[in-house]
N, CA, C and O atoms as a DFTB+ gen file, in Angstrom:
332 C
 N C O
     1  1     -64.192    -256.769     -21.503
     2  2     -63.876    -255.735     -20.543
     3  2     -64.524    -256.091     -19.207
     4  3     -65.641    -256.606     -19.155
     5  1     -63.809    -255.809     -18.153
     6  2     -64.299    -256.059     -16.793
     7  2     -64.672    -254.719     -16.169
     8  3     -63.933    -253.741     -16.290
     9  1     -65.827    -254.681     -15.500
    10  2     -66.319    -253.443     -14.907
    11  2     -66.614    -253.622     -13.427
    12  3     -66.896    -254.722     -12.952
    13  1     -66.540    -252.501     -12.715
    14  2     -66.968    -252.447     -11.308
    15  2     -68.057    -251.386     -11.206
    16  3     -67.895    -250.274     -11.710
    17  1     -69.163    -251.727     -10.558
    18  2     -70.223    -250.762     -10.297
    19  2     -70.299    -250.522      -8.794
    20  3     -70.226    -251.453      -7.992
    21  1     -70.446    -249.261      -8.438
    22  2     -70.676    -248.860      -7.053
    23  2     -71.963    -248.044      -7.056
    24  3     -72.137    -247.168      -7.904
    25  1     -72.866    -248.320      -6.117
    26  2     -74.144    -247.611      -6.131
    27  2     -74.754    -247.491      -4.739
    28  3     -74.441    -248.255      -3.826
    29  1     -75.633    -246.505      -4.613
    30  2     -76.486    -246.352      -3.440
    31  2     -77.881    -245.977      -3.930
    32  3     -78.036    -245.380      -4.995
    33  1     -78.881    -246.330      -3.149
    34  2     -80.252    -245.922      -3.443
    35  2     -80.776    -245.122      -2.257
    36  3     -80.381    -245.348      -1.113
    37  1     -81.654    -244.203      -2.545
    38  2     -82.227    -243.354      -1.502
    39  2     -83.731    -243.294      -1.689
    40  3     -84.207    -243.557      -2.794
    41  1     -84.482    -242.968      -0.688
    42  2     -84.087    -242.408       0.598
    43  2     -83.594    -243.484       1.571
    44  3     -83.967    -244.654       1.487
    45  1     -82.752    -243.043       2.483
    46  2     -82.218    -243.930       3.518
    47  2     -83.226    -244.100       4.632
    48  3     -84.040    -243.214       4.893
    49  1     -83.168    -245.233       5.277
    50  2     -83.937    -245.474       6.496
    51  2     -83.046    -246.346       7.372
    52  3     -82.827    -247.520       7.073
    53  1     -82.538    -245.773       8.443
    54  2     -81.604    -246.501       9.298
    55  2     -82.287    -247.531      10.189
    56  3     -81.626    -248.425      10.717
    57  1     -83.597    -247.418      10.360
    58  2     -84.314    -248.364      11.214
    59  2     -84.701    -249.644      10.484
    60  3     -84.671    -250.727      11.069
    61  1     -85.062    -249.525       9.215
    62  2     -85.515    -250.677       8.449
    63  2     -85.146    -250.477       6.984
    64  3     -85.330    -249.390       6.436
    65  1     -84.630    -251.518       6.357
    66  2     -84.250    -251.415       4.946
    67  2     -85.491    -251.160       4.095
    68  3     -86.447    -251.933       4.144
    69  1     -85.480    -250.072       3.311
    70  2     -86.629    -249.794       2.459
    71  2     -86.740    -250.805       1.311
    72  3     -85.776    -251.499       0.986
    73  1     -87.908    -250.875       0.717
    74  2     -88.161    -251.842      -0.358
    75  2     -87.154    -251.699      -1.495
    76  3     -86.681    -252.702      -2.029
    77  1     -86.819    -250.463      -1.872
    78  2     -85.882    -250.280      -2.990
    79  2     -84.499    -250.823      -2.669
    80  3     -83.802    -251.303      -3.563
    81  1     -84.096    -250.757      -1.414
    82  2     -82.789    -251.303      -1.028
    83  2     -82.806    -252.827      -1.083
    84  3     -81.819    -253.442      -1.486
    85  1     -83.905    -253.434      -0.687
    86  2     -84.024    -254.889      -0.767
    87  2     -84.035    -255.357      -2.219
    88  3     -83.433    -256.377      -2.553
    89  1     -84.718    -254.610      -3.075
    90  2     -84.744    -254.945      -4.502
    91  2     -83.346    -254.817      -5.101
    92  3     -82.930    -255.666      -5.889
    93  1     -82.626    -253.773      -4.736
    94  2     -81.261    -253.594      -5.239
    95  2     -80.393    -254.791      -4.864
    96  3     -79.629    -255.296      -5.686
    97  1     -80.514    -255.227      -3.647
    98  2     -79.741    -256.394      -3.190
    99  2     -80.117    -257.636      -4.000
   100  3     -79.235    -258.389      -4.414
   101  1     -81.392    -257.855      -4.228
   102  2     -81.844    -259.008      -5.004
   103  2     -81.295    -258.975      -6.425
   104  3     -80.830    -259.991      -6.941
   105  1     -81.350    -257.815      -7.050
   106  2     -80.865    -257.677      -8.435
   107  2     -79.390    -258.008      -8.516
   108  3     -78.976    -258.778      -9.383
   109  1     -78.591    -257.442      -7.630
   110  2     -77.149    -257.641      -7.691
   111  2     -76.774    -259.068      -7.324
   112  3     -75.894    -259.654      -7.955
   113  1     -77.417    -259.632      -6.326
   114  2     -77.085    -261.001      -5.931
   115  2     -77.535    -262.020      -6.968
   116  3     -76.938    -263.091      -7.066
   117  1     -78.574    -261.716      -7.748
   118  2     -79.059    -262.639      -8.775
   119  2     -78.272    -262.523     -10.081
   120  3     -78.308    -263.433     -10.909
   121  1     -77.573    -261.424     -10.265
   122  2     -76.805    -261.214     -11.499
   123  2     -75.570    -262.106     -11.517
   124  3     -75.107    -262.571     -10.476
   125  1     -75.057    -262.331     -12.695
   126  2     -73.859    -263.159     -12.843
   127  2     -72.609    -262.301     -12.637
   128  3     -71.821    -262.080     -13.556
   129  1     -72.457    -261.827     -11.401
   130  2     -71.343    -260.966     -11.034
   131  2     -70.538    -261.631      -9.933
   132  3     -71.003    -262.568      -9.285
   133  1     -69.328    -261.138      -9.730
   134  2     -68.525    -261.628      -8.616
   135  2     -68.038    -260.436      -7.808
   136  3     -68.298    -259.290      -8.175
   137  1     -67.355    -260.687      -6.747
   138  2     -66.859    -259.639      -5.857
   139  2     -67.998    -258.711      -5.421
   140  3     -67.828    -257.492      -5.400
   141  1     -69.146    -259.278      -5.076
   142  2     -70.308    -258.503      -4.650
   143  2     -70.165    -258.154      -3.170
   144  3     -69.913    -259.024      -2.337
   145  1     -70.329    -256.864      -2.856
   146  2     -70.295    -256.395      -1.469
   147  2     -71.500    -255.479      -1.264
   148  3     -71.516    -254.355      -1.765
   149  1     -72.496    -255.948      -0.539
   150  2     -73.714    -255.179      -0.298
   151  2     -73.695    -254.723       1.148
   152  3     -73.581    -255.530       2.070
   153  1     -73.808    -253.407       1.332
   154  2     -73.775    -252.860       2.683
   155  2     -74.835    -251.797       2.868
   156  3     -75.541    -251.456       1.919
   157  1     -74.958    -251.263       4.083
   158  2     -76.022    -250.296       4.363
   159  2     -75.818    -248.929       3.700
   160  3     -76.794    -248.214       3.473
   161  1     -74.578    -248.551       3.384
   162  2     -74.325    -247.216       2.835
   163  2     -73.708    -247.235       1.444
   164  3     -73.448    -246.175       0.875
   165  1     -73.473    -248.399       0.893
   166  2     -72.910    -248.481      -0.440
   167  2     -72.753    -249.929      -0.848
   168  3     -72.627    -250.819      -0.006
   169  1     -72.763    -250.151      -2.133
   170  2     -72.718    -251.499      -2.675
   171  2     -71.757    -251.523      -3.853
   172  3     -71.689    -250.561      -4.618
   173  1     -71.019    -252.607      -4.005
   174  2     -70.127    -252.756      -5.143
   175  2     -70.252    -254.164      -5.704
   176  3     -70.588    -255.112      -4.995
   177  1     -69.973    -254.270      -6.986
   178  2     -69.934    -255.573      -7.637
   179  2     -69.043    -255.449      -8.866
   180  3     -68.942    -254.380      -9.468
   181  1     -68.403    -256.546      -9.227
   182  2     -67.554    -256.590     -10.416
   183  2     -67.958    -257.758     -11.276
   184  3     -68.544    -258.731     -10.803
   185  1     -67.634    -257.645     -12.554
   186  2     -67.903    -258.757     -13.446
   187  2     -67.641    -258.384     -14.884
   188  3     -67.139    -257.300     -15.185
   189  1     -67.988    -259.297     -15.766
   190  2     -67.892    -259.071     -17.198
   191  2     -68.722    -257.835     -17.557
   192  3     -69.786    -257.607     -16.981
   193  1     -68.234    -257.050     -18.501
   194  2     -68.904    -255.808     -18.865
   195  2     -70.375    -255.965     -19.194
   196  3     -71.204    -255.202     -18.699
   197  1     -70.715    -256.947     -20.027
   198  2     -72.118    -257.150     -20.389
   199  2     -72.968    -257.506     -19.179
   200  3     -74.100    -257.036     -19.060
   201  1     -72.446    -258.322     -18.289
   202  2     -73.196    -258.712     -17.093
   203  2     -73.420    -257.515     -16.177
   204  3     -74.506    -257.359     -15.619
   205  1     -72.413    -256.675     -16.017
   206  2     -72.558    -255.485     -15.168
   207  2     -73.573    -254.527     -15.772
   208  3     -74.435    -254.010     -15.062
   209  1     -73.481    -254.285     -17.072
   210  2     -74.416    -253.356     -17.711
   211  2     -75.854    -253.874     -17.669
   212  3     -76.789    -253.093     -17.487
   213  1     -76.034    -255.164     -17.832
   214  2     -77.362    -255.761     -17.715
   215  2     -77.894    -255.599     -16.289
   216  3     -79.066    -255.278     -16.089
   217  1     -77.034    -255.823     -15.313
   218  2     -77.436    -255.673     -13.916
   219  2     -77.772    -254.218     -13.596
   220  3     -78.730    -253.957     -12.869
   221  1     -77.008    -253.272     -14.122
   222  2     -77.267    -251.850     -13.878
   223  2     -78.624    -251.455     -14.464
   224  3     -79.382    -250.718     -13.832
   225  1     -78.929    -251.936     -15.657
   226  2     -80.231    -251.652     -16.262
   227  2     -81.359    -252.157     -15.357
   228  3     -82.305    -251.423     -15.071
   229  1     -81.257    -253.396     -14.916
   230  2     -82.282    -253.969     -14.032
   231  2     -82.324    -253.225     -12.702
   232  3     -83.402    -252.970     -12.164
   233  1     -81.164    -252.882     -12.177
   234  2     -81.088    -252.146     -10.913
   235  2     -81.833    -250.823     -11.004
   236  3     -82.644    -250.510     -10.134
   237  1     -81.568    -250.047     -12.042
   238  2     -82.226    -248.751     -12.197
   239  2     -83.737    -248.908     -12.335
   240  3     -84.503    -248.228     -11.651
   241  1     -84.154    -249.792     -13.208
   242  2     -85.588    -249.963     -13.451
   243  2     -86.328    -250.470     -12.209
   244  3     -87.367    -249.927     -11.835
   245  1     -85.795    -251.495     -11.586
   246  2     -86.518    -252.153     -10.485
   247  2     -86.492    -251.329      -9.196
   248  3     -87.479    -251.315      -8.461
   249  1     -85.376    -250.640      -8.904
   250  2     -85.347    -249.841      -7.674
   251  2     -86.229    -248.601      -7.798
   252  3     -86.856    -248.190      -6.821
   253  1     -86.283    -248.003      -8.983
   254  2     -87.203    -246.880      -9.173
   255  2     -88.648    -247.335      -9.018
   256  3     -89.456    -246.643      -8.397
   257  1     -88.975    -248.492      -9.578
   258  2     -90.328    -249.048      -9.422
   259  2     -90.645    -249.344      -7.956
   260  3     -91.804    -249.291      -7.545
   261  1     -89.615    -249.655      -7.171
   262  2     -89.806    -250.007      -5.759
   263  2     -89.746    -248.791      -4.837
   264  3     -89.784    -248.945      -3.616
   265  1     -89.652    -247.580      -5.402
   266  2     -89.737    -246.387      -4.573
   267  2     -88.468    -245.576      -4.383
   268  3     -88.486    -244.591      -3.645
   269  1     -87.374    -245.950      -5.017
   270  2     -86.163    -245.133      -4.904
   271  2     -86.426    -243.759      -5.519
   272  3     -87.061    -243.647      -6.568
   273  1     -85.932    -242.726      -4.855
   274  2     -86.073    -241.368      -5.383
   275  2     -84.755    -240.832      -5.913
   276  3     -84.712    -239.794      -6.574
   277  1     -83.680    -241.551      -5.615
   278  2     -82.358    -241.163      -6.110
   279  2     -81.487    -242.412      -6.135
   280  3     -81.488    -243.203      -5.193
   281  1     -80.748    -242.576      -7.219
   282  2     -79.796    -243.671      -7.334
   283  2     -78.483    -243.055      -7.795
   284  3     -78.410    -242.438      -8.857
   285  1     -77.462    -243.229      -6.993
   286  2     -76.136    -242.736      -7.360
   287  2     -75.300    -243.935      -7.749
   288  3     -75.223    -244.917      -7.010
   289  1     -74.665    -243.854      -8.927
   290  2     -73.827    -244.970      -9.310
   291  2     -72.615    -244.511     -10.083
   292  3     -72.591    -243.450     -10.708
   293  1     -71.623    -245.350     -10.011
   294  2     -70.364    -245.118     -10.713
   295  2     -69.941    -246.443     -11.311
   296  3     -69.982    -247.481     -10.651
   297  1     -69.533    -246.394     -12.572
   298  2     -69.054    -247.600     -13.253
   299  2     -67.614    -247.336     -13.699
   300  3     -67.323    -246.331     -14.348
   301  1     -66.715    -248.267     -13.335
   302  2     -65.299    -248.140     -13.696
   303  2     -64.834    -249.369     -14.471
   304  3     -65.241    -250.494     -14.183
   305  1     -63.987    -249.134     -15.443
   306  2     -63.315    -250.224     -16.129
   307  2     -62.164    -250.666     -15.232
   308  3     -61.329    -249.848     -14.847
   309  1     -62.115    -251.952     -14.898
   310  2     -61.078    -252.451     -14.001
   311  2     -60.199    -253.520     -14.642
   312  3     -59.270    -254.021     -14.008
   313  1     -60.480    -253.867     -15.876
   314  2     -59.647    -254.860     -16.545
   315  2     -60.189    -255.173     -17.923
   316  3     -61.309    -254.804     -18.279
   317  1     -59.373    -255.857     -18.678
   318  2     -59.719    -256.161     -20.053
   319  2     -60.287    -257.542     -20.207
   320  3     -60.403    -257.872     -21.387
   321  1     -60.624    -258.321     -19.439
   322  2     -61.202    -259.624     -19.712
   323  2     -61.818    -260.143     -18.443
   324  3     -61.508    -259.672     -17.348
   325  1     -62.656    -261.074     -18.585
   326  2     -63.240    -261.708     -17.408
   327  2     -62.373    -262.879     -17.048
   328  3     -62.535    -263.977     -17.579
   329  1     -61.427    -262.635     -16.119
   330  2     -60.526    -263.712     -15.703
   331  2     -61.231    -264.685     -14.801
   332  3     -60.626    -265.659     -14.352
């Protein structure tokens, strides 16, 4: 199964990226995912289901440790195989 994750971390800081946002970027860019789009107000990535779920676990744990007070995420099934 192929999944897409969309997420944001808070609190926001428009002047400087907070530590939790930098950690989120590191986690997603280091994961074995494709179609990664990291931006200031939202982030998306797609990949094999197991890879996305592993990345989401690391994302939640590491961003909370780095000071995130809220993480909003959505996971969608976008296909049946990792093409």
